[in-house]
Coordinates of N, CA and C in Angstrom, one line a residue:
X264 N 3.7 -21.5 -9.5 CA 4.3 -20.7 -8.4 C 3.3 -19.7 -7.9
X265 N 3.4 -19.4 -6.6 CA 2.4 -18.5 -5.9 C 2.6 -17.1 -6.4
X266 N 1.5 -16.3 -6.6 CA 1.7 -14.9 -7.0 C 2.6 -14.2 -6.0
X267 N 3.4 -13.3 -6.5 CA 4.4 -12.6 -5.8 C 5.8 -13.2 -5.8
X268 N 5.9 -14.4 -6.3 CA 7.2 -15.1 -6.4 C 7.9 -14.6 -7.6
X269 N 9.2 -14.8 -7.6 CA 10.1 -14.5 -8.8 C 10.5 -15.8 -9.5
X270 N 10.3 -15.9 -10.8 CA 10.6 -17.1 -11.5 C 11.4 -16.8 -12.8
X271 N 12.1 -17.8 -13.3 CA 12.7 -17.8 -14.6 C 12.7 -19.2 -15.1
X272 N 13.1 -19.3 -16.4 CA 13.3 -20.6 -17.1 C 14.8 -20.7 -17.4
X273 N 15.3 -21.9 -17.3 CA 16.8 -22.0 -17.5 C 17.3 -21.6 -18.8
X274 N 16.4 -21.6 -19.9 CA 16.9 -21.2 -21.2 C 16.7 -19.7 -21.5
X275 N 16.2 -18.9 -20.5 CA 16.0 -17.5 -20.8 C 16.5 -16.8 -19.5
X276 N 17.3 -15.7 -19.6 CA 17.9 -15.0 -18.5 C 16.9 -14.1 -17.8
X277 N 15.7 -13.8 -18.5 CA 14.7 -12.9 -17.9 C 14.1 -13.4 -16.6
X278 N 13.9 -12.5 -15.7 CA 13.3 -12.8 -14.4 C 11.9 -12.2 -14.4
X279 N 10.9 -13.0 -14.0 CA 9.5 -12.6 -14.0 C 8.9 -12.6 -12.6
X280 N 8.0 -11.7 -12.4 CA 7.2 -11.8 -11.2 C 5.9 -12.5 -11.5
X281 N 5.4 -13.4 -10.7 CA 4.1 -14.1 -10.9 C 3.0 -13.3 -10.3
X282 N 1.9 -13.1 -11.1 CA 0.7 -12.5 -10.7 C -0.4 -13.5 -10.6
X283 N -1.5 -13.2 -9.9 CA -2.6 -14.1 -9.8 C -3.1 -14.6 -11.2
X284 N -3.5 -15.8 -11.4 CA -3.9 -16.4 -12.6 C -2.8 -16.9 -13.5
X285 N -1.5 -16.9 -13.0 CA -0.4 -17.4 -13.7 C 0.2 -16.4 -14.7
X286 N -0.1 -15.1 -14.6 CA 0.4 -14.1 -15.5 C 1.9 -13.7 -15.0
X287 N 2.8 -13.6 -16.0 CA 4.2 -13.3 -15.7 C 4.4 -11.9 -16.1
X288 N 5.2 -11.2 -15.3 CA 5.6 -9.8 -15.7 C 7.1 -9.7 -15.6
X289 N 7.7 -9.5 -16.8 CA 9.2 -9.4 -16.8 C 9.7 -8.2 -16.1
X290 N 10.6 -8.3 -15.2 CA 11.2 -7.2 -14.5 C 12.4 -6.8 -15.3
X291 N 12.2 -5.6 -15.9 CA 13.1 -5.2 -17.0 C 14.5 -4.8 -16.6
X292 N 14.8 -4.4 -15.4 CA 16.2 -4.0 -15.0 C 16.5 -4.6 -13.6
X293 N 17.8 -4.8 -13.4 CA 18.3 -5.2 -12.1 C 18.0 -4.2 -11.1
X294 N 18.1 -2.9 -11.4 CA 17.8 -1.8 -10.5 C 16.4 -1.9 -9.9
X295 N 15.4 -2.1 -10.8 CA 14.0 -2.3 -10.4 C 13.9 -3.5 -9.5
X296 N 14.5 -4.6 -9.9 CA 14.4 -5.8 -9.1 C 15.0 -5.6 -7.7
X297 N 16.1 -4.9 -7.6 CA 16.7 -4.6 -6.3 C 15.8 -3.6 -5.5
X298 N 15.3 -2.6 -6.1 CA 14.4 -1.7 -5.4 C 13.2 -2.4 -4.8
X299 N 12.6 -3.3 -5.6 CA 11.4 -4.0 -5.2 C 11.6 -5.2 -4.2
X300 N 12.7 -5.9 -4.4 CA 12.9 -7.2 -3.7 C 14.1 -7.3 -2.9
X301 N 14.9 -6.2 -2.8 CA 16.1 -6.2 -1.9 C 17.3 -6.6 -2.6
X302 N 18.4 -6.4 -1.9 CA 19.8 -6.6 -2.5 C 19.9 -8.1 -2.8
X303 N 19.2 -9.0 -2.1 CA 19.4 -10.4 -2.4 C 18.3 -11.0 -3.3
X304 N 17.7 -10.1 -4.2 CA 16.6 -10.5 -5.0 C 16.9 -11.7 -5.9
X305 N 18.2 -11.7 -6.3 CA 18.6 -12.8 -7.3 C 18.7 -14.2 -6.6
X306 N 18.6 -14.2 -5.2 CA 18.6 -15.4 -4.5 C 17.2 -15.9 -4.2
X307 N 16.2 -15.2 -4.6 CA 14.8 -15.5 -4.4 C 14.1 -16.0 -5.6
X308 N 14.9 -16.2 -6.7 CA 14.3 -16.7 -8.0 C 14.2 -18.2 -8.0
X309 N 13.1 -18.7 -8.5 CA 12.9 -20.1 -8.6 C 12.9 -20.5 -10.1
X310 N 13.7 -21.5 -10.4 CA 13.7 -21.9 -11.8 C 12.5 -22.9 -12.1
X311 N 11.7 -22.5 -13.1 CA 10.6 -23.3 -13.4 C 11.0 -24.3 -14.6
X312 N 10.6 -25.5 -14.4 CA 11.0 -26.5 -15.5 C 10.3 -26.1 -16.8
X313 N 10.9 -26.4 -17.9 CA 10.4 -26.1 -19.2 C 9.0 -26.7 -19.4
X314 N 8.7 -27.8 -18.9 CA 7.4 -28.5 -19.1 C 6.3 -27.7 -18.4
X315 N 6.6 -26.9 -17.4 CA 5.5 -26.1 -16.7 C 5.4 -24.7 -17.3
X316 N 6.4 -24.3 -18.1 CA 6.4 -22.9 -18.5 C 5.1 -22.5 -19.3
X317 N 4.6 -23.5 -20.0 CA 3.4 -23.3 -20.8 C 2.1 -23.0 -20.0
X318 N 2.2 -23.2 -18.7 CA 1.1 -22.9 -17.8 C 0.9 -21.4 -17.5
X319 N 1.9 -20.6 -17.9 CA 1.9 -19.2 -17.6 C 1.6 -18.4 -18.9
X320 N 1.2 -17.2 -18.7 CA 1.1 -16.2 -19.8 C 1.9 -15.0 -19.5
X321 N 2.5 -14.4 -20.5 CA 3.3 -13.2 -20.2 C 2.5 -12.0 -20.4
X322 N 2.5 -11.1 -19.4 CA 1.7 -9.9 -19.4 C 2.7 -8.7 -19.6
X323 N 2.2 -7.5 -19.2 CA 3.0 -6.3 -19.3 C 4.3 -6.4 -18.5
X324 N 5.4 -5.8 -18.9 CA 6.6 -5.7 -18.2 C 6.5 -4.8 -17.0
X325 N 7.4 -5.1 -16.0 CA 7.6 -4.2 -14.9 C 8.7 -3.2 -15.2
X326 N 8.3 -1.9 -15.5 CA 9.3 -0.9 -16.0 C 9.5 0.2 -14.9
X327 N 8.9 0.0 -13.8 CA 9.0 1.0 -12.7 C 9.0 0.2 -11.4
X328 N 9.4 0.8 -10.3 CA 9.5 0.2 -9.0 C 8.1 0.1 -8.3
X329 N 7.2 -0.6 -9.0 CA 5.8 -0.8 -8.5 C 5.6 -2.3 -8.4
X330 N 5.2 -2.8 -7.3 CA 5.1 -4.3 -7.1 C 3.9 -4.8 -8.0
X331 N 4.1 -6.0 -8.6 CA 3.0 -6.6 -9.3 C 1.9 -7.1 -8.3
X332 N 0.7 -7.3 -8.8 CA -0.4 -7.8 -8.0 C 0.0 -9.2 -7.4
X333 N -0.5 -9.4 -6.2 CA -0.2 -10.6 -5.5 C 1.0 -10.6 -4.6
X334 N 1.8 -9.5 -4.7 CA 3.0 -9.4 -3.9 C 2.6 -9.1 -2.4
X335 N 3.3 -9.8 -1.5 CA 3.1 -9.5 -0.1 C 4.3 -8.7 0.4
X336 N 4.1 -7.5 1.0 CA 5.2 -6.7 1.5 C 5.0 -6.6 3.0
X337 N 6.1 -6.7 3.7 CA 6.1 -6.5 5.2 C 6.8 -5.2 5.5
X338 N 6.1 -4.3 6.0 CA 6.6 -3.0 6.4 C 6.6 -2.9 7.9
X339 N 7.8 -3.0 8.5 CA 8.0 -3.1 10.0 C 7.3 -4.4 10.4
X340 N 6.2 -4.4 11.0 CA 5.5 -5.7 11.4 C 4.2 -5.9 10.6
X341 N 3.8 -5.0 9.8 CA 2.5 -5.0 9.1 C 2.7 -5.6 7.7
X342 N 2.0 -6.7 7.4 CA 2.0 -7.2 6.0 C 0.9 -6.5 5.2
X343 N 1.3 -6.3 3.9 CA 0.4 -5.7 3.0 C 0.3 -6.5 1.7
X344 N -0.9 -6.6 1.2 CA -1.2 -7.4 -0.1 C -1.4 -6.3 -1.1
X345 N -0.7 -6.5 -2.3 CA -0.8 -5.5 -3.4 C -1.7 -6.0 -4.5
X346 N -2.6 -5.2 -4.9 CA -3.6 -5.6 -6.0 C -4.0 -4.3 -6.7
X347 N -3.8 -4.2 -8.0 CA -4.2 -3.1 -8.8 C -3.8 -1.7 -8.3
X348 N -2.6 -1.6 -7.8 CA -2.1 -0.3 -7.3 C -2.6 0.0 -6.0
X349 N -3.2 -0.9 -5.3 CA -3.8 -0.6 -4.0 C -3.2 -1.6 -3.0
X350 N -3.0 -1.1 -1.8 CA -2.4 -1.9 -0.7 C -3.5 -2.2 0.3
X351 N -3.5 -3.5 0.8 CA -4.5 -3.9 1.7 C -3.8 -4.5 3.0
X352 N -4.2 -4.0 4.1 CA -3.5 -4.5 5.4 C -4.0 -5.9 5.7
X353 N -3.1 -6.9 5.9 CA -3.4 -8.3 6.1 C -3.4 -8.5 7.6
X354 N -4.5 -9.2 8.1 CA -4.5 -9.5 9.5 C -3.5 -10.6 9.8
X355 N -3.2 -10.8 11.1 CA -2.3 -11.8 11.5 C -2.8 -13.2 11.1
X356 N -4.1 -13.4 11.3 CA -4.7 -14.7 10.9 C -4.7 -15.0 9.4
X357 N -5.0 -14.0 8.6 CA -4.9 -14.2 7.2 C -3.5 -14.4 6.7
X358 N -2.5 -13.7 7.3 CA -1.1 -13.8 7.0 C -0.7 -15.2 7.3
X359 N -1.0 -15.8 8.4 CA -0.7 -17.1 8.7 C -1.3 -18.1 7.8
X360 N -2.6 -17.9 7.4 CA -3.4 -18.7 6.5 C -2.8 -18.8 5.1
X361 N -2.1 -17.7 4.7 CA -1.5 -17.7 3.4 C -0.3 -18.7 3.2
X362 N 0.3 -19.1 4.4 CA 1.4 -20.1 4.4 C 2.5 -19.7 3.4
X363 N 3.0 -18.5 3.5 CA 4.0 -18.0 2.6 C 5.3 -18.5 2.9
X364 N 6.1 -18.9 1.9 CA 7.5 -19.2 2.0 C 8.2 -17.9 2.2
X365 N 9.3 -17.9 3.0 CA 10.1 -16.7 3.1 C 10.6 -16.1 1.7
X366 N 10.7 -16.9 0.7 CA 11.0 -16.5 -0.6 C 10.0 -15.5 -1.2
X367 N 8.7 -15.6 -0.7 CA 7.6 -14.9 -1.3 C 7.2 -13.7 -0.5
X368 N 8.0 -13.3 0.6 CA 7.7 -12.2 1.4 C 8.8 -11.2 1.2
X369 N 8.4 -10.0 0.9 CA 9.4 -8.9 0.6 C 9.3 -7.8 1.7
X370 N 10.4 -7.5 2.3 CA 10.5 -6.4 3.2 C 10.7 -5.1 2.3
X371 N 9.9 -4.1 2.7 CA 9.9 -2.9 1.9 C 11.3 -2.3 1.9
X372 N 11.9 -2.1 0.8 CA 13.3 -1.6 0.6 C 13.3 -0.1 0.5
X373 N 12.3 0.4 -0.1 CA 12.2 1.9 -0.3 C 10.8 2.2 0.2
X374 N 10.5 3.4 0.4 CA 9.2 3.8 0.9 C 8.1 3.7 -0.1
X375 N 8.1 2.6 -0.8 CA 7.2 2.5 -1.9 C 5.7 2.3 -1.5
X376 N 5.5 1.9 -0.2 CA 4.1 1.7 0.2 C 3.3 3.0 0.1
X377 N 4.0 4.2 0.1 CA 3.3 5.5 0.0 C 2.8 5.7 -1.5
X378 N 3.3 4.8 -2.4 CA 2.9 5.0 -3.8 C 1.5 4.3 -4.0
X379 N 1.1 3.5 -3.1 CA -0.2 2.7 -3.3 C -1.3 3.4 -2.6
X380 N -2.5 3.2 -3.2 CA -3.8 3.7 -2.6 C -4.1 2.8 -1.4
X381 N -4.5 3.3 -0.3 CA -4.9 2.5 0.9 C -6.3 1.9 0.7
X382 N -6.3 0.6 0.6 CA -7.6 -0.1 0.3 C -8.2 -0.6 1.6
X383 N -7.7 -0.3 2.8 CA -8.2 -0.8 4.0 C -7.8 -2.2 4.3
X384 N -8.7 -2.9 5.0 CA -8.4 -4.3 5.4 C -8.5 -5.3 4.2
X385 N -7.6 -6.2 4.2 CA -7.6 -7.3 3.3 C -8.7 -8.3 3.5
X386 N -9.3 -8.8 2.5 CA -10.3 -9.9 2.6 C -9.8 -11.1 1.9
X387 N -9.6 -12.2 2.7 CA -9.1 -13.5 2.2 C -10.1 -14.1 1.3
X388 N -9.6 -14.6 0.1 CA -10.4 -15.4 -0.8 C -9.7 -16.7 -1.1
X389 N -10.4 -17.6 -1.6 CA -9.7 -18.9 -2.0 C -8.6 -18.7 -3.0
X390 N -8.8 -17.7 -3.9 CA -7.8 -17.5 -4.9 C -6.5 -17.0 -4.4
X391 N -6.5 -16.4 -3.2 CA -5.3 -16.0 -2.5 C -4.8 -17.1 -1.6
X392 N -5.7 -17.7 -0.9 CA -5.4 -18.8 0.0 C -4.8 -20.0 -0.8
X393 N -5.4 -20.3 -1.9 CA -5.0 -21.5 -2.7 C -4.8 -21.0 -4.2
X394 N -3.7 -20.3 -4.4 CA -3.6 -19.6 -5.7 C -3.1 -20.6 -6.8
X395 N -2.8 -21.8 -6.5 CA -2.2 -22.7 -7.5 C -3.0 -24.0 -7.5

C-alpha cells in the first residue's frame, strides 16, 4: 500500500498508517485517528491479505495527532507532503503525478499543519512517485 494509507489485517483489530519503505505505525487510539483522518477514518482502512503482511515492518506507534511520513494533507486547496515533522507544499503537477486514490488524501481536520516545520517546495522523487 502507498505511504499515507491506513491498513489492517483481518486477524488483528489494530489500524496502522503506512510510511515510506513499508513501515507500519499503529494508531493507538480512535481519537487520534479521528483527529488525523476525519470522522470517516474507519471507512478509509484497507484490509491487507495475510500473505502480504510479511512485506511490512512495524515501527513506532502514533501516540499523538501528528501525521506519519508520506501522508498527503489538503488544506483548503493546497496539498502538503509530510516527512520527518516537516511539511512540503506540493505543486499541482506533482500532486497529479502522485496519482493518489481519494482514500489516501486527508483533509486537515484540525489546524495541525501549524505543528509542522515549513520545508518549502516539495521535490518529487521516484520513491514518492512509485512507492510500491
